[in-house]
mmCIF file of C-alpha atoms (C1' of nucleotides) in Angstrom:
data_model
loop_
_atom_site.group_PDB
_atom_site.id
_atom_site.type_symbol
_atom_site.label_atom_id
_atom_site.label_comp_id
_atom_site.label_asym_id
_atom_site.label_seq_id
_atom_site.Cartn_x
_atom_site.Cartn_y
_atom_site.Cartn_z
ATOM 1 C CA MET A 20 -0.021 0.137 -0.405
ATOM 2 C CA PRO A 21 1.929 3.195 -1.010
ATOM 3 C CA ARG A 22 1.840 5.648 1.637
ATOM 4 C CA THR A 23 2.103 9.404 0.415
ATOM 5 C CA VAL A 24 3.308 12.222 2.886
ATOM 6 C CA LEU A 25 2.230 15.300 1.598
ATOM 7 C CA ASP A 26 1.884 18.856 3.248
ATOM 8 C CA ARG A 27 -0.599 20.985 3.504
ATOM 9 C CA SER A 28 0.036 23.307 0.308
ATOM 10 C CA ASP A 29 -0.045 20.415 -1.725
ATOM 11 C CA ALA A 30 -3.384 19.712 -0.239
ATOM 12 C CA VAL A 31 -4.988 22.877 -0.876
ATOM 13 C CA LEU A 32 -3.711 22.718 -4.796
ATOM 14 C CA ALA A 33 -5.563 19.246 -4.578
ATOM 15 C CA LEU A 34 -8.489 20.913 -3.313
ATOM 16 C CA ALA A 35 -8.684 24.014 -5.586
ATOM 17 C CA GLY A 36 -8.969 21.562 -8.455
ATOM 18 C CA VAL A 37 -12.019 19.710 -7.169
ATOM 19 C CA PHE A 38 -13.847 22.665 -5.880
ATOM 20 C CA ARG A 39 -13.452 24.297 -9.435
ATOM 21 C CA ARG A 40 -14.579 20.935 -10.870
ATOM 22 C CA ARG A 41 -17.143 19.645 -7.956
ATOM 23 C CA GLY A 42 -18.088 23.374 -6.808
ATOM 24 C CA PHE A 43 -17.796 23.763 -2.908
ATOM 25 C CA GLU A 44 -21.267 22.149 -1.622
ATOM 26 C CA SER A 45 -20.977 18.961 -3.941
ATOM 27 C CA GLY A 46 -17.281 18.636 -3.284
ATOM 28 C CA SER A 47 -17.500 16.168 -0.292
ATOM 29 C CA LEU A 48 -14.853 14.610 1.694
ATOM 30 C CA SER A 49 -15.597 11.173 -0.098
ATOM 31 C CA VAL A 50 -15.217 13.148 -3.318
ATOM 32 C CA ILE A 51 -12.000 15.164 -2.119
ATOM 33 C CA GLN A 52 -10.838 11.738 -0.804
ATOM 34 C CA ARG A 53 -11.462 9.552 -4.416
ATOM 35 C CA GLU A 54 -10.057 12.587 -6.626
ATOM 36 C CA THR A 55 -6.780 13.350 -4.484
ATOM 37 C CA GLY A 56 -6.088 10.576 -2.652
ATOM 38 C CA ILE A 57 -5.498 12.630 0.360
ATOM 39 C CA GLY A 58 -8.101 10.428 3.416
ATOM 40 C CA ARG A 59 -10.013 12.144 5.898
ATOM 41 C CA GLY A 60 -7.341 11.855 8.603
ATOM 42 C CA SER A 61 -4.582 14.379 6.663
ATOM 43 C CA LEU A 62 -7.661 16.368 5.379
ATOM 44 C CA TYR A 63 -8.581 16.670 9.281
ATOM 45 C CA HIS A 64 -5.082 17.082 10.525
ATOM 46 C CA PHE A 65 -4.735 20.147 7.662
ATOM 47 C CA PHE A 66 -7.547 21.362 8.068
ATOM 48 C CA PRO A 67 -8.637 21.229 11.770
ATOM 49 C CA ASN A 68 -12.336 23.061 10.958
ATOM 50 C CA GLY A 69 -13.481 20.640 8.544
ATOM 51 C CA LYS A 70 -14.456 21.996 4.679
ATOM 52 C CA ALA A 71 -14.864 25.753 6.060
ATOM 53 C CA ASP A 72 -10.854 25.752 6.450
ATOM 54 C CA MET A 73 -10.311 23.617 3.526
ATOM 55 C CA ALA A 74 -12.348 26.717 1.057
ATOM 56 C CA ARG A 75 -10.654 29.698 3.445
ATOM 57 C CA ALA A 76 -7.192 28.105 2.394
ATOM 58 C CA VAL A 77 -7.943 27.582 -1.136
ATOM 59 C CA LEU A 78 -9.435 31.331 -1.479
ATOM 60 C CA THR A 79 -5.911 32.562 -0.078
ATOM 61 C CA LEU A 80 -3.655 30.734 -2.525
ATOM 62 C CA VAL A 81 -6.217 32.077 -5.114
ATOM 63 C CA ARG A 82 -5.800 35.692 -3.436
ATOM 64 C CA ALA A 83 -2.707 35.662 -3.406
ATOM 65 C CA TRP A 84 -1.389 34.424 -6.755
ATOM 66 C CA PHE A 85 -3.770 37.259 -8.048
ATOM 67 C CA ASP A 86 -1.884 39.538 -6.013
ATOM 68 C CA GLU A 87 1.449 38.622 -7.430
ATOM 69 C CA GLN A 88 0.465 38.129 -11.121
ATOM 70 C CA VAL A 89 -2.188 40.842 -11.677
ATOM 71 C CA PHE A 90 -2.518 43.467 -8.491
ATOM 72 C CA GLU A 91 1.134 43.822 -7.815
ATOM 73 C CA PRO A 92 2.256 44.457 -11.803
ATOM 74 C CA LEU A 93 -0.762 47.121 -12.045
ATOM 75 C CA ARG A 94 0.532 48.915 -9.103
ATOM 76 C CA THR A 95 4.386 49.165 -9.929
ATOM 77 C CA ALA A 96 3.621 49.834 -13.822
ATOM 78 C CA THR A 97 4.576 52.360 -15.773
ATOM 79 C CA ASP A 98 3.253 52.127 -18.982
ATOM 80 C CA ALA A 99 -0.260 51.871 -18.447
ATOM 81 C CA GLY A 100 -1.122 50.335 -21.698
ATOM 82 C CA GLN A 101 1.337 47.213 -21.097
ATOM 83 C CA ALA A 102 0.222 46.895 -17.973
ATOM 84 C CA ALA A 103 -3.586 46.115 -19.220
ATOM 85 C CA THR A 104 -1.974 43.955 -21.653
ATOM 86 C CA ALA A 105 -0.223 41.822 -19.279
ATOM 87 C CA MET A 106 -3.133 41.566 -16.841
ATOM 88 C CA SER A 107 -5.164 40.504 -20.080
ATOM 89 C CA GLN A 108 -2.642 37.744 -20.920
ATOM 90 C CA GLU A 109 -2.067 36.916 -17.535
ATOM 91 C CA VAL A 110 -6.009 36.324 -16.637
ATOM 92 C CA HIS A 111 -5.970 34.671 -19.308
ATOM 93 C CA LYS A 112 -3.519 31.671 -19.212
ATOM 94 C CA TYR A 113 -4.403 31.570 -15.607
ATOM 95 C CA PHE A 114 -8.197 30.772 -16.015
ATOM 96 C CA ASP A 115 -7.678 28.553 -19.591
ATOM 97 C CA SER A 116 -5.689 26.344 -17.298
ATOM 98 C CA ARG A 117 -8.174 26.202 -14.381
ATOM 99 C CA GLU A 118 -11.141 25.090 -15.982
ATOM 100 C CA ARG A 119 -12.442 28.300 -16.625
ATOM 101 C CA VAL A 120 -13.431 28.922 -12.766
ATOM 102 C CA CYS A 121 -13.303 31.823 -10.784
ATOM 103 C CA LEU A 122 -13.688 30.053 -6.907
ATOM 104 C CA PHE A 123 -14.412 34.281 -5.706
ATOM 105 C CA ALA A 124 -17.028 34.613 -8.087
ATOM 106 C CA ALA A 125 -18.769 30.782 -7.381
ATOM 107 C CA MET A 126 -18.531 32.162 -3.871
ATOM 108 C CA THR A 127 -21.109 34.706 -4.242
ATOM 109 C CA LEU A 128 -23.860 32.001 -4.454
ATOM 110 C CA GLY A 129 -25.575 29.824 -2.593
ATOM 111 C CA GLU A 130 -24.978 29.138 0.969
ATOM 112 C CA GLU A 131 -21.155 29.997 1.623
ATOM 113 C CA GLN A 132 -21.985 33.342 0.487
ATOM 114 C CA GLU A 133 -21.971 35.363 3.537
ATOM 115 C CA ALA A 134 -19.305 33.315 5.339
ATOM 116 C CA PHE A 135 -16.757 34.574 2.906
ATOM 117 C CA ALA A 136 -18.574 37.604 2.134
ATOM 118 C CA ALA A 137 -15.135 39.607 3.103
ATOM 119 C CA GLU A 138 -13.115 37.925 1.211
ATOM 120 C CA VAL A 139 -14.723 37.838 -1.905
ATOM 121 C CA HIS A 140 -15.490 41.792 -1.454
ATOM 122 C CA ALA A 141 -12.431 42.830 -1.195
ATOM 123 C CA TYR A 142 -10.754 40.402 -4.108
ATOM 124 C CA PHE A 143 -13.056 42.301 -6.605
ATOM 125 C CA ALA A 144 -12.697 45.990 -4.989
ATOM 126 C CA ASP A 145 -8.965 45.762 -4.963
ATOM 127 C CA TRP A 146 -8.809 44.000 -8.631
ATOM 128 C CA VAL A 147 -11.289 46.960 -9.863
ATOM 129 C CA GLY A 148 -9.108 49.384 -7.519
ATOM 130 C CA VAL A 149 -5.816 49.004 -8.632
ATOM 131 C CA LEU A 150 -7.046 48.798 -12.180
ATOM 132 C CA ALA A 151 -8.826 52.121 -11.903
ATOM 133 C CA GLU A 152 -5.855 53.562 -11.089
ATOM 134 C CA THR A 153 -3.495 52.489 -13.226
ATOM 135 C CA LEU A 154 -6.007 53.737 -16.126
ATOM 136 C CA GLU A 155 -5.759 56.837 -14.103
ATOM 137 C CA ARG A 156 -1.880 57.246 -13.871
ATOM 138 C CA GLY A 157 -2.269 56.297 -17.759
ATOM 139 C CA GLY A 158 -4.379 59.646 -18.310
ATOM 140 C CA VAL A 159 -7.959 58.569 -18.100
ATOM 141 C CA ALA A 160 -10.242 60.744 -16.095
ATOM 142 C CA LYS A 161 -11.170 59.847 -12.595
ATOM 143 C CA PRO A 162 -14.779 58.775 -13.442
ATOM 144 C CA ASN A 163 -14.296 57.167 -16.622
ATOM 145 C CA ALA A 164 -11.405 54.969 -15.220
ATOM 146 C CA ALA A 165 -13.706 53.910 -12.696
ATOM 147 C CA GLY A 166 -16.291 52.578 -14.935
ATOM 148 C CA LEU A 167 -13.673 51.355 -17.532
ATOM 149 C CA ALA A 168 -12.695 48.839 -14.752
ATOM 150 C CA VAL A 169 -15.652 47.949 -13.537
ATOM 151 C CA ASP A 170 -16.520 46.560 -16.687
ATOM 152 C CA ALA A 171 -13.427 44.967 -17.363
ATOM 153 C CA VAL A 172 -13.538 42.826 -14.680
ATOM 154 C CA ALA A 173 -17.207 42.197 -14.767
ATOM 155 C CA ALA A 174 -16.566 41.249 -18.367
ATOM 156 C CA ILE A 175 -13.786 39.005 -17.670
ATOM 157 C CA GLN A 176 -16.046 37.207 -15.393
ATOM 158 C CA GLY A 177 -19.176 36.604 -17.446
ATOM 159 C CA GLY A 178 -16.749 35.682 -19.741
ATOM 160 C CA LEU A 179 -16.392 32.853 -17.872
ATOM 161 C CA ILE A 180 -19.802 32.046 -17.525
ATOM 162 C CA MET A 181 -20.305 32.273 -21.355
ATOM 163 C CA THR A 182 -17.432 30.053 -22.254
ATOM 164 C CA ARG A 183 -18.515 27.581 -19.697
ATOM 165 C CA ALA A 184 -22.276 27.573 -20.697
ATOM 166 C CA LEU A 185 -21.233 27.415 -24.292
ATOM 167 C CA ASP A 186 -18.832 25.025 -23.874
ATOM 168 C CA ASP A 187 -16.038 26.991 -26.602
ATOM 169 C CA ASP A 188 -12.617 28.079 -24.983
ATOM 170 C CA ALA A 189 -12.737 30.605 -28.241
ATOM 171 C CA VAL A 190 -15.953 32.971 -26.475
ATOM 172 C CA PHE A 191 -13.092 33.259 -23.152
ATOM 173 C CA SER A 192 -10.474 34.078 -25.694
ATOM 174 C CA GLY A 193 -12.353 36.926 -27.855
ATOM 175 C CA ILE A 194 -13.911 38.649 -24.792
ATOM 176 C CA VAL A 195 -10.862 39.340 -23.084
ATOM 177 C CA ALA A 196 -8.897 40.510 -26.318
ATOM 178 C CA ARG A 197 -11.715 43.088 -26.661
ATOM 179 C CA VAL A 198 -11.335 43.843 -23.079
ATOM 180 C CA ASN A 199 -8.071 44.516 -23.739
ATOM 181 C CA GLU A 200 -8.779 46.493 -27.008
ATOM 182 C CA ARG A 201 -11.254 48.781 -25.033
ATOM 183 C CA LEU A 202 -8.484 49.476 -22.439
ATOM 184 C CA LEU A 203 -5.984 50.375 -24.657
ATOM 185 C CA ALA A 204 -8.829 52.616 -26.882
ATOM 186 C CA ALA A 205 -9.051 54.710 -23.387
ATOM 187 C CA LEU A 206 -5.687 55.311 -22.701
ATOM 188 C CA ARG A 207 -4.768 56.623 -26.376
ATOM 189 C CA MET B 28 -54.824 23.429 10.461
ATOM 190 C CA PRO B 29 -54.815 25.872 7.272
ATOM 191 C CA ARG B 30 -53.952 23.781 4.211
ATOM 192 C CA THR B 31 -53.368 25.503 1.530
ATOM 193 C CA VAL B 32 -54.275 23.874 -1.573
ATOM 194 C CA LEU B 33 -52.119 25.127 -4.755
ATOM 195 C CA ASP B 34 -51.049 23.824 -8.342
ATOM 196 C CA ARG B 35 -47.679 23.074 -9.719
ATOM 197 C CA SER B 36 -47.122 27.160 -11.163
ATOM 198 C CA ASP B 37 -46.934 28.575 -7.523
ATOM 199 C CA ALA B 38 -44.645 25.362 -6.674
ATOM 200 C CA VAL B 39 -42.307 26.753 -9.225
ATOM 201 C CA LEU B 40 -42.616 30.240 -8.693
ATOM 202 C CA ALA B 41 -41.652 29.276 -4.934
ATOM 203 C CA LEU B 42 -38.709 27.083 -5.995
ATOM 204 C CA ALA B 43 -37.152 29.487 -7.602
ATOM 205 C CA GLY B 44 -36.997 31.823 -5.192
ATOM 206 C CA VAL B 45 -35.512 29.369 -2.553
ATOM 207 C CA PHE B 46 -32.740 28.298 -5.245
ATOM 208 C CA ARG B 47 -31.988 31.843 -6.367
ATOM 209 C CA ARG B 48 -30.984 32.372 -2.052
ATOM 210 C CA ARG B 49 -29.484 29.492 -1.343
ATOM 211 C CA GLY B 50 -28.381 28.196 -4.546
ATOM 212 C CA PHE B 51 -29.417 24.877 -6.140
ATOM 213 C CA GLU B 52 -27.657 22.096 -3.930
ATOM 214 C CA SER B 53 -28.025 24.105 -0.370
ATOM 215 C CA GLY B 54 -32.148 24.470 -1.227
ATOM 216 C CA SER B 55 -32.802 20.971 0.775
ATOM 217 C CA LEU B 56 -36.216 19.856 0.821
ATOM 218 C CA SER B 57 -36.173 20.982 4.619
ATOM 219 C CA VAL B 58 -35.448 24.479 3.388
ATOM 220 C CA ILE B 59 -38.083 24.498 0.746
ATOM 221 C CA GLN B 60 -40.250 22.962 2.819
ATOM 222 C CA ARG B 61 -40.008 25.840 5.398
ATOM 223 C CA GLU B 62 -39.094 28.298 2.803
ATOM 224 C CA THR B 63 -42.407 27.937 1.032
ATOM 225 C CA GLY B 64 -44.745 25.896 2.745
ATOM 226 C CA ILE B 65 -45.221 23.440 0.870
ATOM 227 C CA GLY B 66 -45.208 19.858 1.885
ATOM 228 C CA ARG B 67 -42.592 16.913 0.693
ATOM 229 C CA GLY B 68 -46.018 15.047 -0.378
ATOM 230 C CA SER B 69 -46.874 18.310 -2.397
ATOM 231 C CA LEU B 70 -43.205 18.431 -3.614
ATOM 232 C CA TYR B 71 -43.125 14.884 -4.564
ATOM 233 C CA HIS B 72 -46.991 15.453 -5.957
ATOM 234 C CA PHE B 73 -45.775 18.067 -8.478
ATOM 235 C CA PHE B 74 -42.268 16.915 -9.197
ATOM 236 C CA PRO B 75 -41.877 13.093 -9.180
ATOM 237 C CA ASN B 76 -38.442 12.880 -9.997
ATOM 238 C CA GLY B 77 -37.477 15.419 -7.105
ATOM 239 C CA LYS B 78 -34.772 18.067 -7.234
ATOM 240 C CA ALA B 79 -33.819 17.043 -11.461
ATOM 241 C CA ASP B 80 -37.729 17.980 -12.043
ATOM 242 C CA MET B 81 -37.818 20.957 -10.128
ATOM 243 C CA ALA B 82 -34.510 22.543 -11.610
ATOM 244 C CA ARG B 83 -36.014 21.791 -14.812
ATOM 245 C CA ALA B 84 -39.156 23.277 -14.200
ATOM 246 C CA VAL B 85 -38.020 26.687 -12.747
ATOM 247 C CA LEU B 86 -35.374 26.996 -15.664
ATOM 248 C CA THR B 87 -38.566 26.010 -18.204
ATOM 249 C CA LEU B 88 -40.173 29.031 -16.217
ATOM 250 C CA VAL B 89 -36.977 31.756 -16.611
ATOM 251 C CA ARG B 90 -36.348 30.692 -20.417
ATOM 252 C CA ALA B 91 -40.327 31.529 -21.203
ATOM 253 C CA TRP B 92 -39.951 34.594 -19.492
ATOM 254 C CA PHE B 93 -36.659 35.820 -21.731
ATOM 255 C CA ASP B 94 -38.273 34.161 -24.578
ATOM 256 C CA GLU B 95 -41.267 36.786 -24.051
ATOM 257 C CA GLN B 96 -40.028 39.727 -22.816
ATOM 258 C CA VAL B 97 -36.362 39.921 -24.150
ATOM 259 C CA PHE B 98 -35.658 37.427 -27.105
ATOM 260 C CA GLU B 99 -39.241 38.179 -28.882
ATOM 261 C CA PRO B 100 -39.220 41.863 -28.723
ATOM 262 C CA LEU B 101 -35.737 41.685 -30.158
ATOM 263 C CA ARG B 102 -36.710 39.385 -33.210
ATOM 264 C CA THR B 103 -39.535 41.634 -34.018
ATOM 265 C CA ALA B 104 -37.804 44.985 -33.757
ATOM 266 C CA THR B 105 -37.365 47.504 -36.555
ATOM 267 C CA ASP B 106 -35.900 49.999 -34.512
ATOM 268 C CA ALA B 107 -32.491 48.193 -33.535
ATOM 269 C CA GLY B 108 -31.523 50.986 -31.229
ATOM 270 C CA GLN B 109 -34.787 50.609 -29.344
ATOM 271 C CA ALA B 110 -34.720 47.182 -29.231
ATOM 272 C CA ALA B 111 -31.689 47.447 -27.853
ATOM 273 C CA THR B 112 -32.920 49.938 -24.763
ATOM 274 C CA ALA B 113 -35.664 48.095 -24.019
ATOM 275 C CA MET B 114 -33.859 44.897 -23.528
ATOM 276 C CA SER B 115 -31.271 46.642 -21.104
ATOM 277 C CA GLN B 116 -34.567 47.908 -19.070
ATOM 278 C CA GLU B 117 -35.959 44.442 -18.941
ATOM 279 C CA VAL B 118 -32.929 42.944 -17.600
ATOM 280 C CA HIS B 119 -32.265 45.261 -15.264
ATOM 281 C CA LYS B 120 -35.686 45.314 -13.980
ATOM 282 C CA TYR B 121 -35.752 41.342 -14.180
ATOM 283 C CA PHE B 122 -32.564 40.833 -12.052
ATOM 284 C CA ASP B 123 -33.075 43.730 -10.030
ATOM 285 C CA SER B 124 -36.153 41.978 -8.275
ATOM 286 C CA ARG B 125 -34.710 38.784 -8.179
ATOM 287 C CA GLU B 126 -31.760 38.691 -6.130
ATOM 288 C CA ARG B 127 -29.758 39.745 -8.951
ATOM 289 C CA VAL B 128 -29.120 35.919 -9.807
ATOM 290 C CA CYS B 129 -29.248 34.292 -13.657
ATOM 291 C CA LEU B 130 -30.611 30.579 -12.733
ATOM 292 C CA PHE B 131 -28.827 29.591 -15.971
ATOM 293 C CA ALA B 132 -25.561 31.540 -15.049
ATOM 294 C CA ALA B 133 -25.608 29.539 -11.768
ATOM 295 C CA MET B 134 -25.810 26.209 -13.397
ATOM 296 C CA THR B 135 -22.649 26.250 -15.389
ATOM 297 C CA LEU B 136 -21.166 25.698 -11.751
ATOM 298 C CA GLY B 137 -20.944 22.240 -9.576
ATOM 299 C CA GLU B 138 -22.511 19.278 -9.862
ATOM 300 C CA GLU B 139 -25.690 20.030 -12.493
ATOM 301 C CA GLN B 140 -23.460 21.486 -14.946
ATOM 302 C CA GLU B 141 -23.671 18.497 -17.174
ATOM 303 C CA ALA B 142 -27.333 17.331 -16.608
ATOM 304 C CA PHE B 143 -28.194 20.793 -17.782
ATOM 305 C CA ALA B 144 -25.668 21.909 -20.095
ATOM 306 C CA ALA B 145 -28.014 21.891 -22.966
ATOM 307 C CA GLU B 146 -30.956 23.769 -21.503
ATOM 308 C CA VAL B 147 -27.900 26.464 -20.459
ATOM 309 C CA HIS B 148 -27.063 26.476 -23.835
ATOM 310 C CA ALA B 149 -29.193 27.250 -25.212
ATOM 311 C CA TYR B 150 -30.437 30.042 -23.075
ATOM 312 C CA PHE B 151 -27.454 31.625 -23.564
ATOM 313 C CA ALA B 152 -26.825 31.049 -27.676
ATOM 314 C CA ASP B 153 -30.312 32.176 -28.383
ATOM 315 C CA TRP B 154 -29.908 35.414 -26.631
ATOM 316 C CA VAL B 155 -26.438 36.450 -27.892
ATOM 317 C CA GLY B 156 -28.267 34.942 -31.796
ATOM 318 C CA VAL B 157 -30.973 37.000 -31.549
ATOM 319 C CA LEU B 158 -29.073 40.405 -30.165
ATOM 320 C CA ALA B 159 -26.148 40.008 -33.067
ATOM 321 C CA GLU B 160 -28.962 39.639 -35.689
ATOM 322 C CA THR B 161 -31.027 42.790 -33.998
ATOM 323 C CA LEU B 162 -27.826 44.810 -34.126
ATOM 324 C CA GLU B 163 -26.958 43.222 -37.967
ATOM 325 C CA ARG B 164 -30.290 44.656 -39.184
ATOM 326 C CA GLY B 165 -29.372 47.763 -37.314
ATOM 327 C CA GLY B 166 -26.622 48.325 -39.567
ATOM 328 C CA VAL B 167 -23.494 46.745 -37.765
ATOM 329 C CA ALA B 168 -21.115 44.235 -39.777
ATOM 330 C CA LYS B 169 -21.785 40.744 -38.794
ATOM 331 C CA PRO B 170 -18.584 39.810 -37.044
ATOM 332 C CA ASN B 171 -18.765 43.206 -35.175
ATOM 333 C CA ALA B 172 -22.138 42.055 -33.837
ATOM 334 C CA ALA B 173 -21.681 38.979 -32.974
ATOM 335 C CA GLY B 174 -18.611 40.024 -30.329
ATOM 336 C CA LEU B 175 -20.828 43.182 -29.306
ATOM 337 C CA ALA B 176 -23.444 40.643 -28.523
ATOM 338 C CA VAL B 177 -21.280 38.127 -26.672
ATOM 339 C CA ASP B 178 -20.124 41.100 -24.859
ATOM 340 C CA ALA B 179 -23.204 42.205 -23.936
ATOM 341 C CA VAL B 180 -24.593 39.349 -22.553
ATOM 342 C CA ALA B 181 -21.054 38.317 -20.841
ATOM 343 C CA ALA B 182 -20.774 42.052 -19.389
ATOM 344 C CA ILE B 183 -24.787 41.450 -17.699
ATOM 345 C CA GLN B 184 -23.598 37.970 -16.462
ATOM 346 C CA GLY B 185 -20.748 39.303 -14.810
ATOM 347 C CA GLY B 186 -22.054 42.513 -13.998
ATOM 348 C CA LEU B 187 -24.392 40.296 -11.306
ATOM 349 C CA ILE B 188 -21.138 39.095 -10.111
ATOM 350 C CA MET B 189 -19.862 41.559 -9.194
ATOM 351 C CA THR B 190 -22.567 43.517 -7.693
ATOM 352 C CA ARG B 191 -22.972 40.826 -5.781
ATOM 353 C CA ALA B 192 -20.162 40.305 -4.500
ATOM 354 C CA LEU B 193 -19.457 44.204 -3.636
ATOM 355 C CA ASP B 194 -23.057 44.162 -2.247
ATOM 356 C CA ASP B 195 -23.867 47.269 -4.482
ATOM 357 C CA ASP B 196 -27.140 47.542 -6.674
ATOM 358 C CA ALA B 197 -25.336 50.529 -8.225
ATOM 359 C CA VAL B 198 -22.407 48.351 -9.739
ATOM 360 C CA PHE B 199 -25.494 46.450 -11.990
ATOM 361 C CA SER B 200 -27.094 49.367 -13.165
ATOM 362 C CA GLY B 201 -24.274 51.130 -14.069
ATOM 363 C CA ILE B 202 -22.426 48.040 -16.399
ATOM 364 C CA VAL B 203 -26.498 48.155 -17.736
ATOM 365 C CA ALA B 204 -26.304 51.145 -18.780
ATOM 366 C CA ARG B 205 -23.107 51.451 -20.016
ATOM 367 C CA VAL B 206 -23.984 48.042 -22.008
ATOM 368 C CA ASN B 207 -26.244 49.988 -23.778
ATOM 369 C CA GLU B 208 -24.266 53.281 -24.614
ATOM 370 C CA ARG B 209 -21.621 50.592 -26.466
ATOM 371 C CA LEU B 210 -24.581 48.834 -28.415
ATOM 372 C CA LEU B 211 -26.219 52.491 -29.208
ATOM 373 C CA ALA B 212 -22.606 53.977 -30.218
ATOM 374 C CA ALA B 213 -22.246 50.538 -32.224
ATOM 375 C CA LEU B 214 -25.686 51.187 -34.006
ATOM 376 C CA ARG B 215 -24.649 54.738 -34.910
ATOM 377 C "C1'" DG C 2 -53.324 17.023 -2.989
ATOM 378 C "C1'" DT C 3 -51.698 17.100 1.510
ATOM 379 C "C1'" DC C 4 -49.550 14.899 5.526
ATOM 380 C "C1'" DT C 5 -46.759 12.053 8.378
ATOM 381 C "C1'" DA C 6 -43.523 8.822 9.414
ATOM 382 C "C1'" DT C 7 -39.768 6.023 7.672
ATOM 383 C "C1'" DA C 8 -36.244 4.131 5.006
ATOM 384 C "C1'" DA C 9 -31.541 4.115 2.507
ATOM 385 C "C1'" DA C 10 -27.682 7.028 1.671
ATOM 386 C "C1'" DG C 11 -24.564 10.355 2.152
ATOM 387 C "C1'" DC C 12 -22.518 13.279 4.568
ATOM 388 C "C1'" DG C 13 -19.029 16.042 8.246
ATOM 389 C "C1'" DA C 14 -16.515 15.078 11.337
ATOM 390 C "C1'" DT C 15 -14.312 12.559 15.460
ATOM 391 C "C1'" DA C 16 -11.425 8.860 17.931
ATOM 392 C "C1'" DG C 17 -7.914 6.244 18.149
ATOM 393 C "C1'" DA C 18 -4.649 2.986 16.265
ATOM 394 C "C1'" DC C 19 -0.149 3.189 13.723
ATOM 395 C "C1'" DG D 2 1.068 12.379 8.878
ATOM 396 C "C1'" DT D 3 -1.911 8.653 7.659
ATOM 397 C "C1'" DC D 4 -5.429 5.418 8.365
ATOM 398 C "C1'" DT D 5 -9.811 2.942 9.763
ATOM 399 C "C1'" DA D 6 -14.055 2.728 12.216
ATOM 400 C "C1'" DT D 7 -17.795 4.978 13.530
ATOM 401 C "C1'" DC D 8 -20.815 8.245 15.590
ATOM 402 C "C1'" DG D 9 -24.969 11.573 14.786
ATOM 403 C "C1'" DC D 10 -27.123 13.966 11.547
ATOM 404 C "C1'" DT D 11 -29.274 15.739 7.229
ATOM 405 C "C1'" DT D 12 -30.276 14.177 2.863
ATOM 406 C "C1'" DT D 13 -33.728 12.744 -0.751
ATOM 407 C "C1'" DA D 14 -37.003 9.384 -1.592
ATOM 408 C "C1'" DT D 15 -41.061 6.554 -0.654
ATOM 409 C "C1'" DA D 16 -44.991 4.351 1.537
ATOM 410 C "C1'" DG D 17 -49.842 4.955 3.067
ATOM 411 C "C1'" DA D 18 -53.262 7.562 5.898
ATOM 412 C "C1'" DC D 19 -56.841 10.882 4.836
#
DNA sequence: GTCTATAAAGCGATAGAC
DNA sequence: GTCTATCGCTTTATAGAC
């Protein structure tokens, strides 16, 4: 019997996959155990408070990735147009390789809503915030920048829904490309 | 003991509310019974195949509403600009009074995904399709119209996510208003 | 058409051996 | 750190009286 020993971060990574594929509620411990090969014992060793801890850990991982790869580059960018294009590319790559599911968006539905409202709010508010500031530094007027930023993030999130619904990866690619075009046009 | 007798359509309406508030999976029979006052017996009388039947009935109701209030007006419109504005208004009113949740979008996540893939695909494909045709009749070039239509529906869906996440109704209103502006600008 | 009781299965969580 | 067995509860679904 192969007894694989792993650490918490391996578990978090595996959990993210399960939650993306099955949803948070349907991702039962039996399913998690089956699909990740991690037993109940290990799971409760890493996450003493059970599923709530698991969800929180996964959201923290996603949040950290966006902080590093998306938010921070936007914050420190000198060229707003280049920064916008980089964001589009990173976001496209990210969701393309992760079942086209945003776990923060998934948390705006159903039971979990209240439990993670603060984290979900912060994720989207920060994303819109740093993007709007980048656009302002690029010369876009403040109220305009705010609307443009909300629209861009909303388009990406809606794009994920549409690409899953229509079962067509090109839908998401097209939407992200046009989001980038609109951002560049506003900066011109 | 008040024994209220109702028909299936009353039940469907009540179920739609529960599923929007709690999500499809968390909307357990106990919750449904408590929040709608409809007992197990009645529920299985109306929906012999249980929750799957309930979900299908609710999606059918939503679909019928959109056919009547959104798709058909677009199909028969003579003025594309007026039609686009009417769509924006109807959609805004609809989701504003229904917990800002699109049940078809919710079905692109988790377990139910495969079970309702066909209905979900049809809903979004038809919406995008009729909107694109309306734009073409209004003088927008074909490939342009297609992109514009996908972007509009995606923006609305993303707008619902953002307005729930940021817990701010104005976010959705703003996004719908700007969607309408972009459609009108393309028709100009 | 509605009710209650109940069956059968699955859930999250815990305990204790290793 | 991992495993298995098990507890207590809730779930969907059914049966049968009214």
